[in-house]
Amino acid sequence: MDIDMRVAFVLLPVIAAASWAVFNIAPAAIRQIQAFLNREA
């Protein structure tokens, strides 16, 4: 099973951008979820 390298070249920047967005958004999202859970308790 050999992957077509064109697919990898197309998906690599998309995956890199998505992971960078998650890396930047994750701390704020975690704080918001913790605040919501603490408010409910």
mmCIF file of C-alpha atoms in Angstrom:
data_model
loop_
_atom_site.group_PDB
_atom_site.id
_atom_site.type_symbol
_atom_site.label_atom_id
_atom_site.label_comp_id
_atom_site.label_asym_id
_atom_site.label_seq_id
_atom_site.Cartn_x
_atom_site.Cartn_y
_atom_site.Cartn_z
ATOM 1 C CA MET A 1 0.000 0.000 0.000
ATOM 2 C CA ASP A 2 1.863 3.011 -1.288
ATOM 3 C CA ILE A 3 0.516 6.482 -0.470
ATOM 4 C CA ASP A 4 0.423 9.023 -3.253
ATOM 5 C CA MET A 5 2.826 11.791 -2.231
ATOM 6 C CA ARG A 6 0.534 14.462 -3.693
ATOM 7 C CA VAL A 7 -2.026 13.602 -1.030
ATOM 8 C CA ALA A 8 0.620 14.000 1.678
ATOM 9 C CA PHE A 9 1.733 17.364 0.280
ATOM 10 C CA VAL A 10 -1.864 18.609 0.307
ATOM 11 C CA LEU A 11 -2.752 17.283 3.752
ATOM 12 C CA LEU A 12 0.458 18.243 5.557
ATOM 13 C CA PRO A 13 -0.184 22.032 5.637
ATOM 14 C CA VAL A 14 -3.830 21.455 6.578
ATOM 15 C CA ILE A 15 -2.853 19.188 9.458
ATOM 16 C CA ALA A 16 -0.126 21.607 10.566
ATOM 17 C CA ALA A 17 -2.554 24.552 10.581
ATOM 18 C CA ALA A 18 -5.205 22.596 12.471
ATOM 19 C CA SER A 19 -2.732 21.424 15.100
ATOM 20 C CA TRP A 20 -1.394 24.965 15.537
ATOM 21 C CA ALA A 21 -4.946 26.279 16.020
ATOM 22 C CA VAL A 22 -5.718 23.590 18.595
ATOM 23 C CA PHE A 23 -2.421 24.312 20.352
ATOM 24 C CA ASN A 24 -3.311 28.012 20.617
ATOM 25 C CA ILE A 25 -6.977 27.573 21.544
ATOM 26 C CA ALA A 26 -6.678 24.638 23.969
ATOM 27 C CA PRO A 27 -5.632 26.572 27.128
ATOM 28 C CA ALA A 28 -8.514 29.033 26.809
ATOM 29 C CA ALA A 29 -10.968 26.235 26.070
ATOM 30 C CA ILE A 30 -9.795 24.252 29.100
ATOM 31 C CA ARG A 31 -10.176 27.319 31.348
ATOM 32 C CA GLN A 32 -13.672 27.937 30.017
ATOM 33 C CA ILE A 33 -14.710 24.305 30.595
ATOM 34 C CA GLN A 34 -13.285 24.350 34.122
ATOM 35 C CA ALA A 35 -15.113 27.598 34.903
ATOM 36 C CA PHE A 36 -18.362 26.111 33.613
ATOM 37 C CA LEU A 37 -17.933 22.938 35.667
ATOM 38 C CA ASN A 38 -17.045 24.904 38.803
ATOM 39 C CA ARG A 39 -20.105 27.127 38.351
ATOM 40 C CA GLU A 40 -22.376 24.087 38.130
ATOM 41 C CA ALA A 41 -21.022 22.533 41.336
#
